[in-house]
XYZ file of C-alpha atoms in Angstrom:
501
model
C -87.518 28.488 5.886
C -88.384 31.709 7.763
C -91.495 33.817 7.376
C -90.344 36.022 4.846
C -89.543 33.530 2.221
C -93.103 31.783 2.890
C -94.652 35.332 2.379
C -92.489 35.379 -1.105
C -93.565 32.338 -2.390
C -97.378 33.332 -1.263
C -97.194 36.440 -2.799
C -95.715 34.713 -6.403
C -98.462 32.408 -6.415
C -101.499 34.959 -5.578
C -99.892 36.810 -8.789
C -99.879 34.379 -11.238
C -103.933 33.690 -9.670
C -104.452 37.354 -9.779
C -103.285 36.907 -13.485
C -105.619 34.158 -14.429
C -108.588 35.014 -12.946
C -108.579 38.503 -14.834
C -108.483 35.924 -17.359
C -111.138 33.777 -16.370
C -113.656 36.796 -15.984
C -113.256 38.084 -19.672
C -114.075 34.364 -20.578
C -116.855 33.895 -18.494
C -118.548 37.128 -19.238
C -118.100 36.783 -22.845
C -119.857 33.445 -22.790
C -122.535 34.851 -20.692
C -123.342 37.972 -23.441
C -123.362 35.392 -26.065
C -125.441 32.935 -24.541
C -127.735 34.947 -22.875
C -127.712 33.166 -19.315
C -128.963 36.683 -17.645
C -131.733 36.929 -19.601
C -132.441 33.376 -20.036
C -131.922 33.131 -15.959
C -133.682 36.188 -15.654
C -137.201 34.358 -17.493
C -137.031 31.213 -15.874
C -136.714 32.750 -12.620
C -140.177 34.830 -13.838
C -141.861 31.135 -14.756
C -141.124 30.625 -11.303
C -142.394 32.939 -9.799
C -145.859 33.300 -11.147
C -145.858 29.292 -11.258
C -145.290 28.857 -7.046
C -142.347 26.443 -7.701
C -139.820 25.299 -10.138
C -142.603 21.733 -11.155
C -145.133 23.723 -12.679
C -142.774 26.183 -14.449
C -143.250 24.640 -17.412
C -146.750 24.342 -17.574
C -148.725 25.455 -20.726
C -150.832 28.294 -19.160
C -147.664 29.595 -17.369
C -145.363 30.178 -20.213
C -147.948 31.828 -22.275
C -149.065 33.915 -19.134
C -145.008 34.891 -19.319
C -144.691 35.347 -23.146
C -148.041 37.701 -22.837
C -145.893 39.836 -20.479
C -142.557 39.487 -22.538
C -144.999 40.893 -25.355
C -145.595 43.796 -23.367
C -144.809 47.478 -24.991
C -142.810 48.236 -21.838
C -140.883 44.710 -21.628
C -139.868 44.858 -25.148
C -138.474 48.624 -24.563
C -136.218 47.212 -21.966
C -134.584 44.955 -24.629
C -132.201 46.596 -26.828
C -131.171 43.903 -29.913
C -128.462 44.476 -32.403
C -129.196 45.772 -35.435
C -127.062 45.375 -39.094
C -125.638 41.874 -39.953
C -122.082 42.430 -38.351
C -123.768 42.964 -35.167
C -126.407 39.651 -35.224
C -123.259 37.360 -36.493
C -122.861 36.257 -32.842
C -126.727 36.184 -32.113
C -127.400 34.253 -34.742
C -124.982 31.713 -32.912
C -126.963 32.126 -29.569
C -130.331 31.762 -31.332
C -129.426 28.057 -33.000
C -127.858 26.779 -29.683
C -131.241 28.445 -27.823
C -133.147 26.422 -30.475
C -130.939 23.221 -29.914
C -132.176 23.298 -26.145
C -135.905 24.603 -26.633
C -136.206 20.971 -28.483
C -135.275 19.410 -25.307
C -138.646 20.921 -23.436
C -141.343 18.941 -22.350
C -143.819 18.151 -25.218
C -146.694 18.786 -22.642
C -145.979 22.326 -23.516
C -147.545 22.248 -27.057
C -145.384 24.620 -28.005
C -143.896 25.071 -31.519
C -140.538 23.103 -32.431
C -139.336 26.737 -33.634
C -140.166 28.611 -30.331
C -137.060 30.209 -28.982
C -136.067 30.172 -25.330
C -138.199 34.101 -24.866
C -141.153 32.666 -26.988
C -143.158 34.164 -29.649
C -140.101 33.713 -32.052
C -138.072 36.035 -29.921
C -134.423 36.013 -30.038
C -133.464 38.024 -27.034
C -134.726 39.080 -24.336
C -134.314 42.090 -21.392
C -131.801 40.772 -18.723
C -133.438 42.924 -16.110
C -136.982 44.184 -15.014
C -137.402 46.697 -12.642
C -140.424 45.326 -10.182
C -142.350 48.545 -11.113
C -142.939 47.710 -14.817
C -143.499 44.190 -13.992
C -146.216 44.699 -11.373
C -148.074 47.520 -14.547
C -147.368 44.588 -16.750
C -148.960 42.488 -14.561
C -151.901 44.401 -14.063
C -152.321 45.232 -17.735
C -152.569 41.795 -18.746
C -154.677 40.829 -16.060
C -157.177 43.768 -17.035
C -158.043 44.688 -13.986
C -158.833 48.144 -15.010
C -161.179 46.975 -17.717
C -162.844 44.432 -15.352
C -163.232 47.639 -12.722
C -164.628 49.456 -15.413
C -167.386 46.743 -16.867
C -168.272 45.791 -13.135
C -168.994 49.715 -12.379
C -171.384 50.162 -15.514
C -173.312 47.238 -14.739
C -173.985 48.363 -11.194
C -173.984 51.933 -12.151
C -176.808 50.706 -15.051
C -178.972 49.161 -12.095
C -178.386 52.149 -9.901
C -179.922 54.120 -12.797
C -182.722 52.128 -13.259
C -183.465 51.849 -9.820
C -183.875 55.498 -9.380
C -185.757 55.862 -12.172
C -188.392 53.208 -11.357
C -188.532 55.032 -8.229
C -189.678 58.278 -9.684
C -191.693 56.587 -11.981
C -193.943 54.658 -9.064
C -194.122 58.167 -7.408
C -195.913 59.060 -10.420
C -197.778 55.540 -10.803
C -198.983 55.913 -7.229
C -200.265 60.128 -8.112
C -202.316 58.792 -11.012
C -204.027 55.657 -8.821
C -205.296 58.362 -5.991
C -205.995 61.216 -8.327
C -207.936 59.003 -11.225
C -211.068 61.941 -11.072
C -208.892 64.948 -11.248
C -208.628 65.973 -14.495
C -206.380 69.061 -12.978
C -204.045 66.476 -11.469
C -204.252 64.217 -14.681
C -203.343 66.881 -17.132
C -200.365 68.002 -14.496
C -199.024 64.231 -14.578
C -198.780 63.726 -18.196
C -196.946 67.094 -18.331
C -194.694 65.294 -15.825
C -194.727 62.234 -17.793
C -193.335 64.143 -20.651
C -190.369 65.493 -18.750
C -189.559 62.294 -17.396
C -188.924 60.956 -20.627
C -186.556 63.661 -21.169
C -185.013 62.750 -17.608
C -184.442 58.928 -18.411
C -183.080 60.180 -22.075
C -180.253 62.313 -20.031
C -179.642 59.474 -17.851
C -179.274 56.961 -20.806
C -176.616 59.916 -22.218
C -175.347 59.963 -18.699
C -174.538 55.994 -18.880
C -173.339 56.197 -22.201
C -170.592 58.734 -21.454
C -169.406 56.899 -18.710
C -168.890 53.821 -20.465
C -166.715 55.199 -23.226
C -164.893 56.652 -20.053
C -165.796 60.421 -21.422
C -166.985 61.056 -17.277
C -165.498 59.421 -14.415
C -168.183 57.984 -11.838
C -168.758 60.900 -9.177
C -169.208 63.511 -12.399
C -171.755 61.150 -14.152
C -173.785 61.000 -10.471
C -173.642 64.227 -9.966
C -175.111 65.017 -13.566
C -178.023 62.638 -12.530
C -178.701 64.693 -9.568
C -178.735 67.837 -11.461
C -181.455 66.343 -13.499
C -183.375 65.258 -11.132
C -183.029 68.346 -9.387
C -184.033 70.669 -12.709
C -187.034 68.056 -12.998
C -188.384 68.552 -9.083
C -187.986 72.378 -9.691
C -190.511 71.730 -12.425
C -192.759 69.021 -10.100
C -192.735 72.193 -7.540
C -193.664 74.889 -9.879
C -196.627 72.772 -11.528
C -197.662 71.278 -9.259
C -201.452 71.884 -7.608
C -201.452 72.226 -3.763
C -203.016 68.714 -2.115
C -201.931 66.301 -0.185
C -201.023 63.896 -2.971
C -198.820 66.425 -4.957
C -196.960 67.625 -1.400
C -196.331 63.860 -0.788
C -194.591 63.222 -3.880
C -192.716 66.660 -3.874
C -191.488 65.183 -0.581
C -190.506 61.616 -1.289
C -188.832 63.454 -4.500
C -186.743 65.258 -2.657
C -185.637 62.627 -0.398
C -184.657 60.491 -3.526
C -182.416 63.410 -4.490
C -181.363 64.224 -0.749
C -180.604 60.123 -0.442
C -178.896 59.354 -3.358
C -177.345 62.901 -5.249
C -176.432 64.625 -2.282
C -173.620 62.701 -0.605
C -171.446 60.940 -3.991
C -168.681 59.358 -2.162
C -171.276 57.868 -0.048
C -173.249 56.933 -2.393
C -170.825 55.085 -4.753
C -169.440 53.417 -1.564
C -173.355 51.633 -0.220
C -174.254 51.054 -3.489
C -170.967 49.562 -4.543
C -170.653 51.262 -7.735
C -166.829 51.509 -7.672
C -165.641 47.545 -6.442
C -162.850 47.306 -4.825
C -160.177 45.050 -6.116
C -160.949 42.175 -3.883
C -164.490 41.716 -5.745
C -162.384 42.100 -9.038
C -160.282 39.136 -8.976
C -163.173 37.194 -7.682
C -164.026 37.475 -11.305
C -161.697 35.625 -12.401
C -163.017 32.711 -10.399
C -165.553 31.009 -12.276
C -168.438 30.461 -10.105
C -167.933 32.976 -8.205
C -170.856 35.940 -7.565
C -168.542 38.998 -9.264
C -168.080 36.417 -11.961
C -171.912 35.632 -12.455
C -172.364 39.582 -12.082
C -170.312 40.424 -14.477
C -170.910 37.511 -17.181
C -174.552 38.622 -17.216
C -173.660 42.056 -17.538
C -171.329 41.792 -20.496
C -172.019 38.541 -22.311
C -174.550 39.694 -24.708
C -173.676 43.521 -24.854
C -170.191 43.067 -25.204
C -168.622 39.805 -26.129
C -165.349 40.442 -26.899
C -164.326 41.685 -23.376
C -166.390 38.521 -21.620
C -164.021 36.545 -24.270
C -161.006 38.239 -23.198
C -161.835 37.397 -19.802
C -162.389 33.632 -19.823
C -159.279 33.513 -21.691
C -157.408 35.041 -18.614
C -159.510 32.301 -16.766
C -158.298 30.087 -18.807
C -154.279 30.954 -19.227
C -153.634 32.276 -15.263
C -152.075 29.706 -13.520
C -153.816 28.612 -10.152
C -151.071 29.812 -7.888
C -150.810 33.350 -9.153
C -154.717 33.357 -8.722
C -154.515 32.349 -4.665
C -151.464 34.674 -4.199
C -153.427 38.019 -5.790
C -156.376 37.045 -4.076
C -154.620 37.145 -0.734
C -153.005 40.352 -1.971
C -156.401 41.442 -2.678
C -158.326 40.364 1.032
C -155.339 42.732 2.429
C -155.949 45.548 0.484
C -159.373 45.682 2.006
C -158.289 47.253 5.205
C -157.868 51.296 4.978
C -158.551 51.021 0.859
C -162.164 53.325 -0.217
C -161.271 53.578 -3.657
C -160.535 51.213 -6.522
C -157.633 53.237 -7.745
C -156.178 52.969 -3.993
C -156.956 49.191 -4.115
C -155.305 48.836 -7.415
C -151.636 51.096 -6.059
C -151.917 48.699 -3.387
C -152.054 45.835 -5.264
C -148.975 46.771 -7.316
C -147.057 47.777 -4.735
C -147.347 44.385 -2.989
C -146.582 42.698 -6.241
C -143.402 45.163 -6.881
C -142.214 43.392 -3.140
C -143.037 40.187 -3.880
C -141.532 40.193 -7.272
C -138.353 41.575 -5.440
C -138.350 39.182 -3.136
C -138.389 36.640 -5.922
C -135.155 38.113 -8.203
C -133.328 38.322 -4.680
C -133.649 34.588 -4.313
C -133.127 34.273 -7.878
C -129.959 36.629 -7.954
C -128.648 33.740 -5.114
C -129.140 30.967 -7.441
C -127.274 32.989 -10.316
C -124.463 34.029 -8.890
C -124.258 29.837 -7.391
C -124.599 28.716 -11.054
C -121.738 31.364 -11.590
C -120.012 29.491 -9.446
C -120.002 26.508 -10.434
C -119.360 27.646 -14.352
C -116.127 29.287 -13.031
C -114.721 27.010 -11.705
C -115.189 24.318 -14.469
C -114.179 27.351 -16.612
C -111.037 27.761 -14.372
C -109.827 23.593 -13.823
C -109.921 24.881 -18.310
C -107.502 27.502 -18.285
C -105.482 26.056 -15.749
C -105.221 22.233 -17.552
C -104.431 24.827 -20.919
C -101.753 26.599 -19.655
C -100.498 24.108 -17.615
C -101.081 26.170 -14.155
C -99.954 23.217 -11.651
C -99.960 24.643 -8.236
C -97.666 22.267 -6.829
C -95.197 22.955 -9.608
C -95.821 27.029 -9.455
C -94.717 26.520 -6.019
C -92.038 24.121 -6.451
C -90.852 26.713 -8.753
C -91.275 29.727 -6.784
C -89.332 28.480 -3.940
C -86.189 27.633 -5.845
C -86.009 30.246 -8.485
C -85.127 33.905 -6.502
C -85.451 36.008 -9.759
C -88.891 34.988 -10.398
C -90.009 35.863 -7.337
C -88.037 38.728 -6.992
C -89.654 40.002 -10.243
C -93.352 38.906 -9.518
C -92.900 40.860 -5.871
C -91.209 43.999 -7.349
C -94.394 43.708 -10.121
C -97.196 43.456 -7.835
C -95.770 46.227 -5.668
C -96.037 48.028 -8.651
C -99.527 46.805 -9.615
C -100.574 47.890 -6.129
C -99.407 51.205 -5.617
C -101.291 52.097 -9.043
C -104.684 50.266 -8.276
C -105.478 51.169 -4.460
C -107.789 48.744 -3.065
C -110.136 51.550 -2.422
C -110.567 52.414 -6.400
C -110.440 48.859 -7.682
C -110.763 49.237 -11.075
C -110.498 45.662 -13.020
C -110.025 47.305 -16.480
C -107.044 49.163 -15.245
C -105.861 46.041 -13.254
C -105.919 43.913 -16.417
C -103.874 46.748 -18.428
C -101.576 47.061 -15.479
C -100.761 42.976 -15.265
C -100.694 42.700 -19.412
C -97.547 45.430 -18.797
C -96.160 43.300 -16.341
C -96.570 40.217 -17.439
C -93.066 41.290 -20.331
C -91.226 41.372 -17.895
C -91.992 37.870 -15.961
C -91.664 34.516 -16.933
C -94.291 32.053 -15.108
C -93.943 29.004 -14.408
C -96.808 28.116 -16.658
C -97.398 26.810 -20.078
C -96.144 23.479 -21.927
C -92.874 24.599 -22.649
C -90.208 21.512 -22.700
C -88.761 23.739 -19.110
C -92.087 22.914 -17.524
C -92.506 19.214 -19.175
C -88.839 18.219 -17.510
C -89.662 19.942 -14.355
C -93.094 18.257 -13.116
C -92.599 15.312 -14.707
C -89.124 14.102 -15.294
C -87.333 15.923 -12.639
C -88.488 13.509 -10.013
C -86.116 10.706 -10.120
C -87.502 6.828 -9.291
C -91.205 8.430 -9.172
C -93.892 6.200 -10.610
C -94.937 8.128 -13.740
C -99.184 7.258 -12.496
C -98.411 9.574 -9.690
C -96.918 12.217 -11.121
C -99.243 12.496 -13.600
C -102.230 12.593 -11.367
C -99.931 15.347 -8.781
C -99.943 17.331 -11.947
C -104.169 16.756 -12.382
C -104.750 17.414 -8.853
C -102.700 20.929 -9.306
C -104.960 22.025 -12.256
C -108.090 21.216 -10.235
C -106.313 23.025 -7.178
C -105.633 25.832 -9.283
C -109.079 25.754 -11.101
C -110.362 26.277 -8.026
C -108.293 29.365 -6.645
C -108.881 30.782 -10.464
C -112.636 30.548 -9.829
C -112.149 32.726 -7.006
C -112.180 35.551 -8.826
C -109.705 38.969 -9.261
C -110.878 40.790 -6.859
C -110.398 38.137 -4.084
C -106.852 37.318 -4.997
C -106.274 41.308 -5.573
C -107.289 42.117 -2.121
C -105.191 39.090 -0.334
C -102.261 40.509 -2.810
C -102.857 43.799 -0.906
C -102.691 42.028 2.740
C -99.791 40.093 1.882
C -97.759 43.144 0.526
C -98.597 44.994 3.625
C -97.580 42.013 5.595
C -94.287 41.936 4.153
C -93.302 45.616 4.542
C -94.057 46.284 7.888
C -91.159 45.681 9.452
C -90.086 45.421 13.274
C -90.896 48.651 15.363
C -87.441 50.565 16.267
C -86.538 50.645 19.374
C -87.883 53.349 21.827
């Protein structure tokens, strides 16, 4: 037996592998569109991720947490379902087997018996998410804009009324020292008048903001501008005395203190938090969370509901993991909106991370599926190594075909443009003009089992189980393994020896 002939028989029996893995593939990726495993995979490995690990997956708060992102304008544009009743035939298929195995979940859930695998009564779901849209998602259900918004009112609100009761002592303080001048009394109620009209534009001022008509440095700036317009008039009426040039000047400071300078402002006073002091409010006994709860309870219910519902359905994990996120963001972050890009971005790399890992586990489950899925079409078509070989060393026309075939296959599929569509048409053509030592025809039957003469019939019947689970394995492998070692091997066998110099 020289090299040559072992090369042969090698290069018969990557074929026929070459041949059934192509197989395999179309099986195994047809069972994965119908059933869903990407997407299914693709949720679970979500549940995961905002759960901290795989045991409290399939806790209560987590899955609705997930289905409240599924439900998500820009999740559900990701998934494209068929439409017309040709097209859901096979989904209808998916969706009773998906309810079949939703009955198996833990009845700690409290879910429905008629929830489907994606929740909410979906059918389907999106079998990828870019990390972008999941971080917005993310964010969006948390609220975090909302929560920035109601926590910058209510200290916005103080700011306002601490400015005013500031100009209003000034005022207090003119009428205790000036209580016998009837000059200075008449010049205070005229001052008393516009003031009114100063705390109505502020209460405009406030108002605008919070149905987001002005941002925050445009609503202080239109407080200084009144309280500018209102020390122009304090300066024109006023009579020349001490008491009148002291409150011109502790006036002006208030504007030169708190107007001039915004960014400065907003960042002592804390009128724009930073995202940190946002997802301490959704810690319940926390100091944002008592801040904000007394700002919103009474004036606007519905968003302090909304909030201890988030309280209420974010799982513990996802909490400690933003709020690290959050502590981070601190350094080098001024601005909410900087806070809030930061945040996202670090949940875009951790979510990443997580479908990286969960890509691993896939592709291992994959595994394991094909090659179950190959032991099948190699007990079905009879694919016993140790017969294929058996074969393939006695019988010179087979091999001389499969060789002169897969020399063919090869110089029409370079390795370089691998194409497995083409590879599949290519073999299909070949495959008329070979017959493989596979199948249960009576040739086969005589061959691997009655051939052997004085065998013990146990024996040859478990030779012939250990070459289906030989060949499931090799099958499993996949096309483009076996078509690349078909490519070596070829190579191997044309190079001859070097001429002579």
């Amino acid at each position: 037996m020289n090299l040559p002939f072992i090369l042969d028989i090698t290069l018969g029996l990557i074929f026929i592998y070459l041949i059934l893995s192509l197989l395999a593939s179309e099986f195994q990726e047809l069972i994965a569109t119908l059933l869903q495993w990407r997407a299914q995979h693709l949720r679970k490995s979500i549940e995961i991720f905002l759960a901290g690990d795989v045991q409290n997956s399939q806790e209560f708060r987590v899955i609705q947490l997930v289905n409240q992102i599924y439900a998500n304008p820009l999740i559900k544009g990701l998934n494209q379902e068929a439409k017309g009743f040709l097209a859901l035939l096979p989904r209808r298929l998916t969706w009773y087997m998906a309810s079949i195995s939703n009955s198996f979940r833990k009845k700690s859930l409290k879910l429905q018996f008629t929830d489907t695998v994606f929740g909410n009564q979906k059918h389907s779901g999106p079998s990828y998410i870019p990390s972008q849209i999941f971080a917005k998602t993310l964010i969006e259900s948390l609220q975090v804009q909302a929560l920035v918004q109601k926590l910058s009112e209510s200290r916005f609100g103080k700011f306002k009324e601490q400015k005013l009761a500031e100009i209003q002592n000034i005022l207090f303080e003119m009428q205790e020292q000036a209580k016998t001048n009837e000059e200075i009394s008449i010049f205070l109620n005229k001052m008393y008048q516009e003031f009114t009209e100063v705390y109505a534009n502020f209460e405009e001022i406030i108002w605008d903001f919070r149905k987001e008509k002005t941002n925050l440095a445009v609503s202080i700036n239109h407080m200084g501008q009144s309280i500018n317009k209102y020390i122009n008039s304090f300066q024109t009426n006023m009579i020349d005395d001490d008491v009148s040039n002291k409150a011109l000047e502790r006036l002006k400071f208030i504007k030169q203190n708190s107007f001039k300078n915004i960014q400065q402002v907003i960042a002592i006073n804390g009128l724009q938090p930073n995202v940190n002091e946002v997802l301490q409010s959704i810690n319940r006994g926390s100091p944002v969370y008592e801040e904000i709860k007394e700002a919103i309870q009474d004036s606007d219910s519905e968003t302090f509901k909304a909030l201890d519902n988030i309280i209420d359905t974010l799982p513990q994990s996802i909490v400690q993991t933003l709020t690290i996120i959050a502590k981070n963001s601190q350094t080098g972050v001024k601005r909410a909106e900087e806070g809030i890009d930061f945040l996202r971005r670090e949940i875009e790399t951790s979510f990443n991370q997580a479908m990286d890992r969960a890509s691993g586990v896939y592709k291992r489950n994959a595994k394991g599926v094909a090659i179950m899925l190959g032991v099948i079409i190699a007990a079905s078509s009879n694919a016993d190594a140790f017969h294929m070989i058996n074969r393939l060393s006695k019988d010179s026309a087979i091999r001389n075909t499969i060789i002169n075939n897969a020399g063919e296959i090869l110089w029409q599929s370079p390795q370089s443009a691998l194409n497995l569509d083409a590879l599949k048409n290519q073999t299909d053509l070949a495959l008329n003009d070979i017959s493989l030592p596979l199948g249960w025809t009576d040739t086969n039957l005589k061959q691997q089992v009655f051939s052997q003469k004085g065998g013990i019939p146990v024996f040859r019947h478990l030779s012939i189980f250990a070459g289906w689970v030989l060949s499931g394995i090799a099958i499993a492998m996949g096309a483009p393994f076996w078509f690349d070692i078909l490519n070596k091997i070829v190579n191997v066998r044309n190079s001859g020896k070097p001429p002579n110099s």
